[in-house]
Structure formats: structure tokens, C-alpha cells
GROMACS .gro file of C-alpha atoms in nm:
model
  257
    1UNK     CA    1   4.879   3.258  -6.226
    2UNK     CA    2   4.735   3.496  -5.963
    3UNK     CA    3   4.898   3.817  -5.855
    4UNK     CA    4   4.819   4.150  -5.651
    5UNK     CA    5   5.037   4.451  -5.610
    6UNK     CA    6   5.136   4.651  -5.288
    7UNK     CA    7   5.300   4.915  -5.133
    8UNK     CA    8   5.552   4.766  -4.792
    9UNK     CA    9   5.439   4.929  -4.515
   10UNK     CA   10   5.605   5.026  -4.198
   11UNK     CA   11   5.438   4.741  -3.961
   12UNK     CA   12   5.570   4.541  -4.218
   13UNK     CA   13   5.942   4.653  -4.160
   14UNK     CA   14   6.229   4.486  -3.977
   15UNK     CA   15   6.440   4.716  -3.826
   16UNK     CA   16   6.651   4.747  -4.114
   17UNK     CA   17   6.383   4.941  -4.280
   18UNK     CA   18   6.318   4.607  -4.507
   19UNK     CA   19   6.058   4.380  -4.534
   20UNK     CA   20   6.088   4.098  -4.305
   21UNK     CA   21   6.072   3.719  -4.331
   22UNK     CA   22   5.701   3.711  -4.136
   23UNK     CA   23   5.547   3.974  -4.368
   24UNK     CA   24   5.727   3.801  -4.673
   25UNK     CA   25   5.506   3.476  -4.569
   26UNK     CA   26   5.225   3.674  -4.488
   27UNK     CA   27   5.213   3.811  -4.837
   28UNK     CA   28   5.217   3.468  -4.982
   29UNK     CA   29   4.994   3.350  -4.772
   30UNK     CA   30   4.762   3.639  -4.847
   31UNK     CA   31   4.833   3.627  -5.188
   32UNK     CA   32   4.706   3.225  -5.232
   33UNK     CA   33   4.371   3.303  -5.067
   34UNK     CA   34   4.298   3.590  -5.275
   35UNK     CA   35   4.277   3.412  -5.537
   36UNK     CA   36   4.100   3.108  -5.342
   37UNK     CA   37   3.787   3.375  -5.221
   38UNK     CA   38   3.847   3.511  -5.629
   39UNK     CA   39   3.777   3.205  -5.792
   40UNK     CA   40   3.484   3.086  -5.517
   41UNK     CA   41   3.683   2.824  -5.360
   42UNK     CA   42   3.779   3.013  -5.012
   43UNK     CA   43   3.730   3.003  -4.674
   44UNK     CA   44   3.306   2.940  -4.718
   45UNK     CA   45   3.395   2.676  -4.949
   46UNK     CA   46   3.645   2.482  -4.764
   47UNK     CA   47   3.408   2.510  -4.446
   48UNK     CA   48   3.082   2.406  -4.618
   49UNK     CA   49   3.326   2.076  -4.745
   50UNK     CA   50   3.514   2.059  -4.374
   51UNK     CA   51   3.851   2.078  -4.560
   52UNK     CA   52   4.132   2.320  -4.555
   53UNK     CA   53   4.485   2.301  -4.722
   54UNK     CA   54   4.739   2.294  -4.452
   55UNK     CA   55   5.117   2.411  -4.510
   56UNK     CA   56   5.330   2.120  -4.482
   57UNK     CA   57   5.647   2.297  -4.599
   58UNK     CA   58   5.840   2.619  -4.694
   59UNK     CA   59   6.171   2.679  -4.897
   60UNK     CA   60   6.193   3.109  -4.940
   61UNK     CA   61   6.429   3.278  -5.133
   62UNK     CA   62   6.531   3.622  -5.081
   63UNK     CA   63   6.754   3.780  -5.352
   64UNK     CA   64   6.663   4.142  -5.211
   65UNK     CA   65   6.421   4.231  -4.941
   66UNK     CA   66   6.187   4.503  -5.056
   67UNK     CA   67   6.252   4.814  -4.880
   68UNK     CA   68   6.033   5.063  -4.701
   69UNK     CA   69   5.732   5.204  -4.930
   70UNK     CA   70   5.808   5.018  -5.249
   71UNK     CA   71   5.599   4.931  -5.481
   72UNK     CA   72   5.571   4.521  -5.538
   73UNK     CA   73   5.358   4.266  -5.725
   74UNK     CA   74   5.255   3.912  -5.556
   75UNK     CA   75   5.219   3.636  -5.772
   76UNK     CA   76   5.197   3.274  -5.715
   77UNK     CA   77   5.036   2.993  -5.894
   78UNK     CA   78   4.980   2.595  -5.853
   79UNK     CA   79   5.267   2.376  -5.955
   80UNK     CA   80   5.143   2.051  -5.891
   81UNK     CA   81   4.902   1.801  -5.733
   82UNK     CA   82   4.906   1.460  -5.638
   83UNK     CA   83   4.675   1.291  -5.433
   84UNK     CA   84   4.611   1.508  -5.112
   85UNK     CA   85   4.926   1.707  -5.169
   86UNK     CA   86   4.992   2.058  -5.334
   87UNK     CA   87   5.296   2.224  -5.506
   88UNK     CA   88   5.268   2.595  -5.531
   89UNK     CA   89   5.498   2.839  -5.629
   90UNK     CA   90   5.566   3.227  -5.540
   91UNK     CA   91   5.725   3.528  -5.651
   92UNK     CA   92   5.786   3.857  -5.520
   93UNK     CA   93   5.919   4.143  -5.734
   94UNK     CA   94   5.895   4.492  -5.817
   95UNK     CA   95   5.623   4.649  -6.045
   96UNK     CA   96   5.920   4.736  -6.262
   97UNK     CA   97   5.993   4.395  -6.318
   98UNK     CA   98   6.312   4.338  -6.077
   99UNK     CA   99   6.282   3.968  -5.895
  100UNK     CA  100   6.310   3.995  -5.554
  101UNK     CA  101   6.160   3.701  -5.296
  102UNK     CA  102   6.068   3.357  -5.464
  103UNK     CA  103   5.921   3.040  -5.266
  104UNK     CA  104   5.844   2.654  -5.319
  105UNK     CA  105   5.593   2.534  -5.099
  106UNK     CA  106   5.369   2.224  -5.018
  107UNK     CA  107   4.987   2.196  -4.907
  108UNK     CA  108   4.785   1.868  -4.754
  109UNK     CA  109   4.404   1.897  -4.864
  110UNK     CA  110   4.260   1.789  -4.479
  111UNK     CA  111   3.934   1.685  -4.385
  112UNK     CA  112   3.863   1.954  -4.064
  113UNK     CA  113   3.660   1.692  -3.859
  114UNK     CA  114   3.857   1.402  -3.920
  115UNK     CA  115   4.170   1.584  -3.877
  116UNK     CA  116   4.322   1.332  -4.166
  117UNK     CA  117   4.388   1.387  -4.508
  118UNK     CA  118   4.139   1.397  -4.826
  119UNK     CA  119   4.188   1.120  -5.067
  120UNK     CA  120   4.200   1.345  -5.361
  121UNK     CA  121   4.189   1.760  -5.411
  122UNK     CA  122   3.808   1.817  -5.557
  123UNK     CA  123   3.778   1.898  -5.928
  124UNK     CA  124   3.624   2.213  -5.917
  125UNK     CA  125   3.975   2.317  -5.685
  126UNK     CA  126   4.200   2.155  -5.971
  127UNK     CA  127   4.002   2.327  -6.207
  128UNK     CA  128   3.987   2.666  -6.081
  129UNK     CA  129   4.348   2.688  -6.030
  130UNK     CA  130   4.491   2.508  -6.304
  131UNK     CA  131   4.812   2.416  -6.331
  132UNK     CA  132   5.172   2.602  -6.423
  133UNK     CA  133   5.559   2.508  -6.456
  134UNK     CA  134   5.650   2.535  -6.107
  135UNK     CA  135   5.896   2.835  -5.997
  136UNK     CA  136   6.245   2.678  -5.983
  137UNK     CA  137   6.217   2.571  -6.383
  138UNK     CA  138   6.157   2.935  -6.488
  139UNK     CA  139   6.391   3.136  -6.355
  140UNK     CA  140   6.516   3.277  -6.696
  141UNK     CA  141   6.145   3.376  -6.751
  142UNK     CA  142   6.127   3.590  -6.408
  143UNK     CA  143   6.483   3.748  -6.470
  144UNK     CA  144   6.623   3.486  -6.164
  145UNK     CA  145   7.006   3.402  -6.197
  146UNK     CA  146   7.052   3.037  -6.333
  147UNK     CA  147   7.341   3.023  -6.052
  148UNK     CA  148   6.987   3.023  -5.819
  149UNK     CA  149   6.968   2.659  -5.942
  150UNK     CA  150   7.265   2.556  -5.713
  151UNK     CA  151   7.088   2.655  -5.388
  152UNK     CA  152   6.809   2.518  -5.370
  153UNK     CA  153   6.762   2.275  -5.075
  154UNK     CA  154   6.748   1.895  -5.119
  155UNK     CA  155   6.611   1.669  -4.808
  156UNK     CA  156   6.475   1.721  -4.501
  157UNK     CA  157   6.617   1.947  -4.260
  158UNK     CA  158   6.896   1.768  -4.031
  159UNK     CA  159   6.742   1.808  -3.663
  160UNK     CA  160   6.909   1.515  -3.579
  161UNK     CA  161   7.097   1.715  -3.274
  162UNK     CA  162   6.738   1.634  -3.115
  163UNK     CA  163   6.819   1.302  -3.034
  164UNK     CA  164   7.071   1.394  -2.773
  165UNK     CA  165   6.980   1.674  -2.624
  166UNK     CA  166   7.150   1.581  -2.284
  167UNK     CA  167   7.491   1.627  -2.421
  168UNK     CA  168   7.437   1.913  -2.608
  169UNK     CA  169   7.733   2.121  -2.683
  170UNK     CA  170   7.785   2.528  -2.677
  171UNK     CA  171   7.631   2.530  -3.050
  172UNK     CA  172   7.310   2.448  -2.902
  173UNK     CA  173   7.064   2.645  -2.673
  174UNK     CA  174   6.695   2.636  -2.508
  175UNK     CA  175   6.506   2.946  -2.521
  176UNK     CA  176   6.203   3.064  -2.298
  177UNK     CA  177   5.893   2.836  -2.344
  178UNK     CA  178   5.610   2.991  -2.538
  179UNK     CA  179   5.274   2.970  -2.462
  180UNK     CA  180   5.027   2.979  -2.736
  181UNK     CA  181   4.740   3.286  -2.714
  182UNK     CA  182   4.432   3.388  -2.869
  183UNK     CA  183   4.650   3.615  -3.115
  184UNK     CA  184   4.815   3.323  -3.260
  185UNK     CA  185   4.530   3.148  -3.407
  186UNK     CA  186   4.420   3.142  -3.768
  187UNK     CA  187   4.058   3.034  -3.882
  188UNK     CA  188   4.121   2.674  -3.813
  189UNK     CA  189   4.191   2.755  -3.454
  190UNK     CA  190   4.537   2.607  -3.467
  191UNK     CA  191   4.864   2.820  -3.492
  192UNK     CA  192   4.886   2.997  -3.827
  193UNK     CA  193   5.180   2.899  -4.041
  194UNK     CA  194   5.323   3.287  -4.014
  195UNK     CA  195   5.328   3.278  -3.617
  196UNK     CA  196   5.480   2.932  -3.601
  197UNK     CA  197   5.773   3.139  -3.759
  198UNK     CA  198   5.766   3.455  -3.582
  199UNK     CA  199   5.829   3.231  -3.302
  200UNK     CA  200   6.148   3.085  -3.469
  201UNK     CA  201   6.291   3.402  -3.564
  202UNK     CA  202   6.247   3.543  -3.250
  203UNK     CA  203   6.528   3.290  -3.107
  204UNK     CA  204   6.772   3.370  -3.345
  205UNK     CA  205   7.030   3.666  -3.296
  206UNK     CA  206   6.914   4.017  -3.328
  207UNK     CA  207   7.198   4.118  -3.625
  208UNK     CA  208   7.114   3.759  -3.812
  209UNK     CA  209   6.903   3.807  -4.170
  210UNK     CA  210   6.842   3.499  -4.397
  211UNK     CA  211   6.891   3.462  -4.732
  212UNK     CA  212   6.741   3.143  -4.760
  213UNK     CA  213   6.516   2.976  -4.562
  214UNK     CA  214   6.262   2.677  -4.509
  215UNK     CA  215   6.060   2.556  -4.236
  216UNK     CA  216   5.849   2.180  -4.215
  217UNK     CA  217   5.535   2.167  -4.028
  218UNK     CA  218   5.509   1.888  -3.806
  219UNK     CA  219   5.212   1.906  -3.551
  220UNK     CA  220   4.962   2.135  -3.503
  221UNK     CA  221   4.980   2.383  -3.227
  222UNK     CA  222   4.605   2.528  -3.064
  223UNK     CA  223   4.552   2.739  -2.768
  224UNK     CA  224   4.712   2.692  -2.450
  225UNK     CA  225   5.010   2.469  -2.600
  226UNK     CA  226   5.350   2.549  -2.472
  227UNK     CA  227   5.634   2.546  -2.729
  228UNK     CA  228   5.982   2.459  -2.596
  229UNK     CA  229   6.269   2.606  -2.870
  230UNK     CA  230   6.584   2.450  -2.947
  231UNK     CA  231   6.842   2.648  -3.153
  232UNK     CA  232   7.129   2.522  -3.289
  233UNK     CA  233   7.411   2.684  -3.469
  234UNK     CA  234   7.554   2.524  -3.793
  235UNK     CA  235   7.858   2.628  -4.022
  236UNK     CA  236   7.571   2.838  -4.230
  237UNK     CA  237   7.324   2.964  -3.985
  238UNK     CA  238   7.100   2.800  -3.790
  239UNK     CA  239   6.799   2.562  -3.689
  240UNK     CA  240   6.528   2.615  -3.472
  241UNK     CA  241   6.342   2.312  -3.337
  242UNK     CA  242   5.933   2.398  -3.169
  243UNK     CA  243   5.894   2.090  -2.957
  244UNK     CA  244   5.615   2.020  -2.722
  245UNK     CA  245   5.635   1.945  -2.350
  246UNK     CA  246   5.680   1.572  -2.446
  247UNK     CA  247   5.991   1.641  -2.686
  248UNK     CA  248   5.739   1.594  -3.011
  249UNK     CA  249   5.876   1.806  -3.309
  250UNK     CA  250   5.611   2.040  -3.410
  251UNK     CA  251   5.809   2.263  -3.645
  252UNK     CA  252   6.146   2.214  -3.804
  253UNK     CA  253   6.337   2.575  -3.979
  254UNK     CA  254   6.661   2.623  -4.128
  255UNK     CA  255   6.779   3.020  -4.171
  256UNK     CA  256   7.096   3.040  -4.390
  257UNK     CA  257   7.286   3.347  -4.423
   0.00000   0.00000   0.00000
């Protein structure tokens, strides 16, 4: 288990004076290669081996989003690997103890210059992170409501509206293109995972704040790419669909209220 503490900041703020979803995943994300460049198996490492673990999926609790100049401790830890794939968990919570953001997530070890999956995670990788009782199985131990249990989200997310976009109805609607900048680009030179969903979010109704969330990485986006969003509206919030020019899915989110 690997954690830092910090203070939220105000560029980190939605305008509700709370931390927002993109800073939420950007202290994850931060959070996981800390203790990568910590244990010697960070970015140097992954390029001298021409691999790099690639976010394949998100499923983000919040119970309470931290609030303006609070003090919070970032944990997460590896909950499982199989193959190429994975499992790590997250927590968010206050240095007093108080739960307050949790996330499951899944990683592909990929070979950079093949641009195809590793057969296996290297030992010195399994090794150096070790591995705990993922996130969802402890929530007595973190102080997390048992009740939590009951919504977590099975399956894939429905973007089956996708199919017909021709017909669609009032519930659905197409957003301005986006087109992919220098700013958007993370060491691999693709679209980093955080940006993929500032992009969602930014389709979705000013006054609308998830509770729960998830997003599944489809394609790679690098620069130049134009991103056509779909929104759709469902009984508990809504999807947003990335396509590309040629209708290919490149990222898949769900926001529940």
C-alpha cells in the first residue's frame, strides 16, 4: 500500500468550492506513479523496457468531495494481476481518518513499439508492488458503509443507443467536435486518461455532479484527432460516448447522480 497526503487546492476546485472529478483522477493517477518512480519501476523503467500500463477502465466513488484547503491522504495499492492485466485499488480520505473518494480500476501492461499487449507483467513489477485485498472487500476496514456493496457497477456500460444514431430521440445529443492539442498529451504522446474525461464532463450540464462514475477506454486518441461526443440521458444520469470521425468508440463514461 502506497499513500501521499495533500492539501486541495484552488485549481483543483469545481465551482462548488469542491474537488472535482478530473483532479480526483489526477490524484490517483499521481498517486500510482509515485510509488512506480519510488520503488524504481517508473517512467525510465517502462521506457528502457518500451512498456507502459495503459488504463483500460475506471469505476470512482465519491461519498464526499473534499472541499477547498483540506487536508487528505492518497492511497492506493495493487489488487490483482493476471496475464497483461492489472487490478488496482484507491482511496481518498481525510488525514483524520474520514473516507471520502474510493476507485476500482484496470491496467494493460503494453509493449510501446508494438502497440500490443505484454504476455506477462515482469517480476521485478509484481514484486515491487506486491499484492493487497482489493478495495471493494474492505470497506469495514476503511470506515466505508457495507450498504456501498449494493452500488457497485456490474457489466459494461450500455452504449448501445450508438447503433442508431439516425433515429435518435430528445434524450440524446451531439456536442461540438474536439480537436486534440499539444496540451492533451501525456508521456506516451496519446491522450492522457484525465483529459479523455475532462472532455466528457464538459458535455454534461453545468448544475450535474456525480456520485458515481466509470469510464472504459477504447482507442487511443494522439494529436490532431477529432473527437465527436454523444450524450445521452438515462433515468440516473448520463453517458457520454468519444467517437472518432468514422463512428469508432474511443471512450465509453457513465456519471450517476
Amino acid at each position: 500500500m502506497y499513500s501521499f497526503n495533500s492539501r486541495v487546492r484552488y485549481s483543483e476546485l469545481a465551482a462548488d468550492k469542491r474537488l472535482s472529478l478530473v483532479s480526483i483522477i489526477n490524484y490517483f493517477q499521481d498517486c500510482c506513479t509515485f510509488e512506480a518512480e519510488d520503488k524504481d519501476i517508473g517512467l525510465q523503467w517502462l521506457s528502457d523496457h518500451n512498456t507502459s500500463w495503459m488504463l483500460t477502465n475506471w469505476q470512482i466513488h465519491i461519498l464526499r468531495r473534499p472541499e477547498y484547503c483540506e487536508d487528505i491522504e492518497i492511497i492506493t495499492w495493487a489488487s490483482g494481476f493476471k496475464f497483461f492485466i492489472g487490478k488496482r485499488s484507491f482511496l481518498i480520505k481525510t488525514t483524520k481518518g474520514e473516507p471520502l473518494v474510493y476507485a476500482l480500476s484496470e491496467w494493460a501492461y503494453v509493449n510501446t513499439v508494438k502497440n500490443r499487449p505484454e504476455k506477462n507483467v515482469p517480476d521485478k513489477e509484481l514484486e515491487a508492488y506486491g499484492l493487497d485485498t482489493p478495495i471493494e472487500k474492505r470497506f469495514s476496514e476503511f470506515g466505508i458503509s457495507e450498504s456501498e456493496e449494493e452500488t457497485l457497477l456490474k457489466g459494461k456500460i450500455d452504449v448501445g443507443f450508438l447503433d442508431d444514431l439516425d433515429n435518435a430521440d430528445d434524450s440524446i445529443w451531439f456536442p461540438q467536435s474536439i480537436v486534440v492539442s499539444g496540451e492533451h498529451l501525456d508521456t506516451n504522446n496519446h491522450v492522457n486518461n484525465a483529459q479523455y474525461i475532462a472532455f466528457a464532463t464538459t458535455q454534461l450540464p453545468a448544475d450535474f455532479k456525480a456520485n458515481v462514475f466509470r469510464a472504459e477506454y477504447k482507442m487511443q486518441s494522439k494529436l490532431g484527432d477529432v473527437l465527436y461526443p454523444v450524450v445521452k440521458e438515462t433515468d440516473k444520469g448520463y453517458i457520454v460516448a468519444l467517437n472518432d470521425e468514422a463512428g469508432n468508440l474511443k471512450l465509453a463514461c457513465e456519471f450517476l447522480a
